[in-house]
Every structure is written in structure tokens, then in C-alpha cells.
PDB file of C-alpha atoms in Angstrom:
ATOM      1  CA  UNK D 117     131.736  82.427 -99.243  1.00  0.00           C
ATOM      2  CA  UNK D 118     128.945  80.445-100.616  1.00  0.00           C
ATOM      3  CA  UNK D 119     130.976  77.408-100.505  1.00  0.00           C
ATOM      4  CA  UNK D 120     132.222  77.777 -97.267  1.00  0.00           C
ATOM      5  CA  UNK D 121     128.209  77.804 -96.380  1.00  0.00           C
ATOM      6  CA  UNK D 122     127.415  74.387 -98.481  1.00  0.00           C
ATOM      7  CA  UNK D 123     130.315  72.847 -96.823  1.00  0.00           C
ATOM      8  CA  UNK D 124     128.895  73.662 -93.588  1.00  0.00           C
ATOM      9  CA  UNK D 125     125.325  71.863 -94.252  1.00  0.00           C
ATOM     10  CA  UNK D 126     126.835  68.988 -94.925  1.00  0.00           C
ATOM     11  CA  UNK D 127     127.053  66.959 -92.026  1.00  0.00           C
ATOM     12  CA  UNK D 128     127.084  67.205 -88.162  1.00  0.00           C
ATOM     13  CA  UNK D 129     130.514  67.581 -85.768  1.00  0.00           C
ATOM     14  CA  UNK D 130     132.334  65.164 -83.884  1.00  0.00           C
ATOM     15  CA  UNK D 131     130.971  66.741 -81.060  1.00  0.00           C
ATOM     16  CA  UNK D 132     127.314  66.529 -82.442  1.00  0.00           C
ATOM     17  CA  UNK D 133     127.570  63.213 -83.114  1.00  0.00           C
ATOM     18  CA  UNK D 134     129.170  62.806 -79.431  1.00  0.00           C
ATOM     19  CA  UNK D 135     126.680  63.958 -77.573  1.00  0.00           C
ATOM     20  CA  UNK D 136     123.652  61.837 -79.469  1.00  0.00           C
ATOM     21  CA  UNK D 137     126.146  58.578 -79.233  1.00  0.00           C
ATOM     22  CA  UNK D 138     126.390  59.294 -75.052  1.00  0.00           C
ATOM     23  CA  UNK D 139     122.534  60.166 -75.009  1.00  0.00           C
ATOM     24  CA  UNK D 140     122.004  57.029 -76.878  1.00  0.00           C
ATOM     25  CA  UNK D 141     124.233  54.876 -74.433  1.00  0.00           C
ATOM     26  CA  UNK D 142     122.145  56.184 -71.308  1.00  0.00           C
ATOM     27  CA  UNK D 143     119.125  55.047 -72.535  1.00  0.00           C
ATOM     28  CA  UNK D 144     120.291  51.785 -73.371  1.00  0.00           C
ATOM     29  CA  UNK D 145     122.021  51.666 -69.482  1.00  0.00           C
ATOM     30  CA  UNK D 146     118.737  52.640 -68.201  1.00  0.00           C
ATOM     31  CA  UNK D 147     116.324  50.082 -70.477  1.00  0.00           C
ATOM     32  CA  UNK D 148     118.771  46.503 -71.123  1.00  0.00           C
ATOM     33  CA  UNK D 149     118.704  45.930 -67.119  1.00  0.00           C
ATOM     34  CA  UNK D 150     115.474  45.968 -66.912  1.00  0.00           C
ATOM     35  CA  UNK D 151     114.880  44.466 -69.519  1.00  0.00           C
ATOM     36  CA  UNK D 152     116.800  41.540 -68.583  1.00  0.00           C
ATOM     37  CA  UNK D 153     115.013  41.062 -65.073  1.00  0.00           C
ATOM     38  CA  UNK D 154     111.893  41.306 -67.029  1.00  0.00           C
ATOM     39  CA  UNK D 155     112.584  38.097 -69.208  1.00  0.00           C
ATOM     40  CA  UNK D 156     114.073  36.403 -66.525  1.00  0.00           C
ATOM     41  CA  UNK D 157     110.411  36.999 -64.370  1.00  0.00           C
ATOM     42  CA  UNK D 158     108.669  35.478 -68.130  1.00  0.00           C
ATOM     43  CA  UNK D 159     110.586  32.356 -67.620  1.00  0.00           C
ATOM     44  CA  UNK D 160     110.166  31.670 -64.270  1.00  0.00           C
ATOM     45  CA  UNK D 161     106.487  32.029 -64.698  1.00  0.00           C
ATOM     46  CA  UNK D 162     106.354  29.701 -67.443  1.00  0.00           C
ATOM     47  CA  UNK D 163     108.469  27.272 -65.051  1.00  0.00           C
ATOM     48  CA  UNK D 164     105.405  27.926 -62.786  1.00  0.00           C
ATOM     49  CA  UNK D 165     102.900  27.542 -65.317  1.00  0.00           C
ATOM     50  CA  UNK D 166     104.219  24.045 -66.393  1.00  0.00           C
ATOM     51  CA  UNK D 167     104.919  22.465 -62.822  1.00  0.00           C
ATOM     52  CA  UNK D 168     100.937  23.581 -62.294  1.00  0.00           C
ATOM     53  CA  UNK D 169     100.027  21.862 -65.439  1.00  0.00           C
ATOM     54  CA  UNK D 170     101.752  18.735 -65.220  1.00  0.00           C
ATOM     55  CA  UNK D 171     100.983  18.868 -61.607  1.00  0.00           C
ATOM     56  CA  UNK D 172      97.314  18.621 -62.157  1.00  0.00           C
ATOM     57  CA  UNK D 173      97.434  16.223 -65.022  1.00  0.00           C
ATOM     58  CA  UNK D 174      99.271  13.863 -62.925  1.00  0.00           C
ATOM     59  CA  UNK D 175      97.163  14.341 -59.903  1.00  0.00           C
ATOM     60  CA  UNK D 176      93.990  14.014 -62.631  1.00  0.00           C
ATOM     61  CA  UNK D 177      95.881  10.762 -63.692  1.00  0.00           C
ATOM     62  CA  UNK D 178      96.434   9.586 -60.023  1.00  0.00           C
ATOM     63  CA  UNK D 179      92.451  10.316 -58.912  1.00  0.00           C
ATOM     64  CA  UNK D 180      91.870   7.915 -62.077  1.00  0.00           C
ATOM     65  CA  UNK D 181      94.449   4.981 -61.172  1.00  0.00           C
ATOM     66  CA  UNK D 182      93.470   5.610 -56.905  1.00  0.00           C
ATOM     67  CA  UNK D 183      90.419   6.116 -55.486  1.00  0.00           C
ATOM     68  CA  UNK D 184      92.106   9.125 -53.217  1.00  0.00           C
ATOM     69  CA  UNK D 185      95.193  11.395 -54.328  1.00  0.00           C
ATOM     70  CA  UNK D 186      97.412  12.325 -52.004  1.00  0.00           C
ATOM     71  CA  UNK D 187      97.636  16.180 -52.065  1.00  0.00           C
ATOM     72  CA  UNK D 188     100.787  18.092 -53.341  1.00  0.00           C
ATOM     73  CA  UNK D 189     103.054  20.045 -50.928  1.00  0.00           C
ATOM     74  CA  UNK D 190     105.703  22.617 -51.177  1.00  0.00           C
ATOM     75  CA  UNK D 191     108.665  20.393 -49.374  1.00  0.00           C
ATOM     76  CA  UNK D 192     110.062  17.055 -50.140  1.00  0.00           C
ATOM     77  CA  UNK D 193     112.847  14.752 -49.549  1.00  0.00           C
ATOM     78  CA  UNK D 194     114.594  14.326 -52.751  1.00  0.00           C
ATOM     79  CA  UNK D 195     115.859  10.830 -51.446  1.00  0.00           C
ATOM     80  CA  UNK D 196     112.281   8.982 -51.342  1.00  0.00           C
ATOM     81  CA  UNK D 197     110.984   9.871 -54.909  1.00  0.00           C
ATOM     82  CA  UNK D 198     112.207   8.375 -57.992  1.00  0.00           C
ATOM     83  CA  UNK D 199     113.374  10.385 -60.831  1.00  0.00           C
ATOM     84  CA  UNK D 200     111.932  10.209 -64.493  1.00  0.00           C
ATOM     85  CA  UNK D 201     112.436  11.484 -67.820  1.00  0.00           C
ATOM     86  CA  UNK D 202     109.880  13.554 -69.603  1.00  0.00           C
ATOM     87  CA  UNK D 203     109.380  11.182 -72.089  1.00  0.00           C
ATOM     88  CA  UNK D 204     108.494   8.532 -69.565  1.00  0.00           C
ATOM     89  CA  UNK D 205     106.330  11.655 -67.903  1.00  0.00           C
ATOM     90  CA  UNK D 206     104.762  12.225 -71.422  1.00  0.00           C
ATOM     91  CA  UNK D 207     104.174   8.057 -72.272  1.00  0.00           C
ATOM     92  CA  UNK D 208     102.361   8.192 -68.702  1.00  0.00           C
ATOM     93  CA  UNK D 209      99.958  11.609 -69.416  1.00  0.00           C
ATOM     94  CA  UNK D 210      99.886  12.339 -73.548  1.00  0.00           C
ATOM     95  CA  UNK D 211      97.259  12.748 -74.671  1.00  0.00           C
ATOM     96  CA  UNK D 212      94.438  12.055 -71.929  1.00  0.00           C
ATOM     97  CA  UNK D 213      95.576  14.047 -69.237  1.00  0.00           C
ATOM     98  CA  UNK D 214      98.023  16.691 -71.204  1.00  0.00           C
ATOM     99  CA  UNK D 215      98.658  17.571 -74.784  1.00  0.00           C
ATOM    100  CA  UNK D 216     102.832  17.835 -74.035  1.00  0.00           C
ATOM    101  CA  UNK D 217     105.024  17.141 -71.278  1.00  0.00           C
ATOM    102  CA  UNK D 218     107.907  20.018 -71.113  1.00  0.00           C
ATOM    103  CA  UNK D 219     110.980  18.504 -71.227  1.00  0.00           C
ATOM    104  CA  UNK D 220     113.041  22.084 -70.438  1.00  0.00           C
ATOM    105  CA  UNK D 221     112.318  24.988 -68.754  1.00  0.00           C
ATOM    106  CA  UNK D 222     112.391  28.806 -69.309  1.00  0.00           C
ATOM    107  CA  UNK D 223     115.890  28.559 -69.078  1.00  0.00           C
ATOM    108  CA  UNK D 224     116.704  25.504 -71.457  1.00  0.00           C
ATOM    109  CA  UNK D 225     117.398  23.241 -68.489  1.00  0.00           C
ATOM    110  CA  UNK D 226     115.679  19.926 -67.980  1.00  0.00           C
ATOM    111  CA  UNK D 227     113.066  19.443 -65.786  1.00  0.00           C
ATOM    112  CA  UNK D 228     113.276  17.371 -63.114  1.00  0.00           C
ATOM    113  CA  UNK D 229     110.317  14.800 -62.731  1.00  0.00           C
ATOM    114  CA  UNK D 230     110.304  12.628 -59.273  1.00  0.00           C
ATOM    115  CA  UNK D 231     107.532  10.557 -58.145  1.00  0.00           C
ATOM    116  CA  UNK D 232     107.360   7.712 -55.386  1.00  0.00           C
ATOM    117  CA  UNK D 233     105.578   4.858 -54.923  1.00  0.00           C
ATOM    118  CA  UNK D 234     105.052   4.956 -51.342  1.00  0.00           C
ATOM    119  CA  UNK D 235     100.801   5.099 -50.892  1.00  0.00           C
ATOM    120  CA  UNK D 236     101.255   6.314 -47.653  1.00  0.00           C
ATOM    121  CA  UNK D 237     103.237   9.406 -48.654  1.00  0.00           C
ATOM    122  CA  UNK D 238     102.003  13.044 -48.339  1.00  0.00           C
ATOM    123  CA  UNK D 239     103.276  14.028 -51.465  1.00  0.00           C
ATOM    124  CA  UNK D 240     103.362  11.642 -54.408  1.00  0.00           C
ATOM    125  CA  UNK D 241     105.102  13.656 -56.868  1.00  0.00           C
ATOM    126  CA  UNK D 242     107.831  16.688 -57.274  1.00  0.00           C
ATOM    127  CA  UNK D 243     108.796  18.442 -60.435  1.00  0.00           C
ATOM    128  CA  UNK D 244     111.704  20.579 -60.157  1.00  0.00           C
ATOM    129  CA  UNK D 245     113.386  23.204 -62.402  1.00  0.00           C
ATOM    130  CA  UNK D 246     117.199  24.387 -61.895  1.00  0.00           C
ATOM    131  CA  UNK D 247     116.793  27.881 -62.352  1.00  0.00           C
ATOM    132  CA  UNK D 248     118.728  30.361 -64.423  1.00  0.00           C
ATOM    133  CA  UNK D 249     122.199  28.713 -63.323  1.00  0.00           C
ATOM    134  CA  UNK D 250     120.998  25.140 -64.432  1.00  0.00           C
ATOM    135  CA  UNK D 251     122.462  23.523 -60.550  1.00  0.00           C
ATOM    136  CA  UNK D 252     120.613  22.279 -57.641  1.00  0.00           C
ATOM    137  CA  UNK D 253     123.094  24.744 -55.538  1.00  0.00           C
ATOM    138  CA  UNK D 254     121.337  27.656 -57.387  1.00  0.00           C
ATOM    139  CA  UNK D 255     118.243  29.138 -57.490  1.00  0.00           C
ATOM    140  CA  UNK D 256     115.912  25.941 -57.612  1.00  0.00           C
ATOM    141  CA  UNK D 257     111.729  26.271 -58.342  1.00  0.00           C
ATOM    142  CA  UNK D 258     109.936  23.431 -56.739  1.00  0.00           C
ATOM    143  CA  UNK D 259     106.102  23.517 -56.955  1.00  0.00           C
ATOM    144  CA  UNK D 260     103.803  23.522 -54.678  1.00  0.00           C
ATOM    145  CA  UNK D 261     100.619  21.638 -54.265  1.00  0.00           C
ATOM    146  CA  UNK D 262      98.358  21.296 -56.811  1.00  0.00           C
TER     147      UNK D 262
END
């Protein structure tokens, strides 16, 4: 009889351990989704944060090179502004205006930098990120003015 007891205390069921692996699996269905949707929110605010900050160093930039800046706006016509590389973004601002030029997003996609020439134009630059797909058919964050 007294083995039959220390054979007992030593170890749980199959159904004990069961029950704590399906307890364990709800939690983690109930916390990874939003978890997910959380980090996803972190990098589209940082793709915020970095339009807005090369935004204003280029419109800091522009105020030095113009006497008047055109203001920023939400909309654009892709067609009119010419793109540019983050580098040529970065030989343009670094280090007067801005420390670093991002070259990707939140999502490891390049940003896209546009600017025109046109003096006469509303808006005199665009910075665009692809979103979480990494397509222009996708979810696309454009900035606003600055």
C-alpha cells in the first residue's frame, strides 16, 4: 500500500495535464490577436511620426531656400511630383535640418519620397508609406500637411 501511495505523488494525469494545456491555449487565443493589432497600431504611428519629421525638416529646408513655403496637404497627384531616394532625401536634409532620413517604414517597406518643382504648386512635397502589404493597391499612409 505505501507504494501504491508514492506512485501516486508522482506526477499529474493525462487529463490534468489536458485541462492546463486547453486553459493555456485560450489565453493565448484571447492575448496573440490583440497583440498583433497592437504592433501593427506601433508601426503605423512611427510611419506617422517620420512623414511629420521629415515633413517639417523639408518644409524648414524649403522656408530657408524660398522666401514662402508652400503649405502641405493631405491629397496629391502622384503624376506631378518626382520621386527620390532616401539617400538623395538624407544628402538634401542631414545634418542641418534632420539627424536621419528613414529609408523604411514600420513595416520594412521603403518610403516613398516625391517632391516637384512646380513654385506654383499647393503642395511641394509627398512622402508615402505602403502599408503592412508593401503595394500602392493596399493600405497606403500619405501625410498630411505639416
Amino acid at each position: 500500500m505505501m507504494k501504491r501511495m508514492l506512485h501516486r505523488r508522482g506526477g499529474f494525469t493525462l487529463i490534468e495535464l489536458l485541462i492546463v494545456i486547453a486553459i493555456i491555449g485560450l489565453i493565448a487565443a484571447m492575448i496573440i490577436p490583440n497583440m498583433l493589432q497592437t504592433m501593427t497600431k506601433a508601426k503605423q504611428k512611427r510611419i506617422m511620426a517620420d512623414e511629420r519629421l521629415v515633413g517639417t525638416a523639408f518644409m524648414a529646408w524649403l522656408s530657408d531656400q524660398a522666401s514662402a513655403a508652400a503649405a502641405g496637404a493631405s491629397t496629391f497627384s502622384i503624376g506631378n511630383y518626382e520621386q527620390r531616394t532616401a539617400e538623395e532625401v538624407k544628402n538634401q536634409l542631414v545634418p542641418q535640418y534632420i539627424q536621419k532620413v528613414p529609408a523604411l517604414d514600420g513595416f520594412g517597406y521603403s518610403y516613398e519620397y516625391r517632391f516637384t518643382t512646380d513654385s506654383g504648386a499647393d503642395q511641394v512635397m509627398a512622402i508615402r508609406s505602403f502599408g503592412t502589404d508593401g503595394t500602392a493597391d493596399g493600405d497606403v499612409y500619405s501625410s498630411g500637411a505639416f
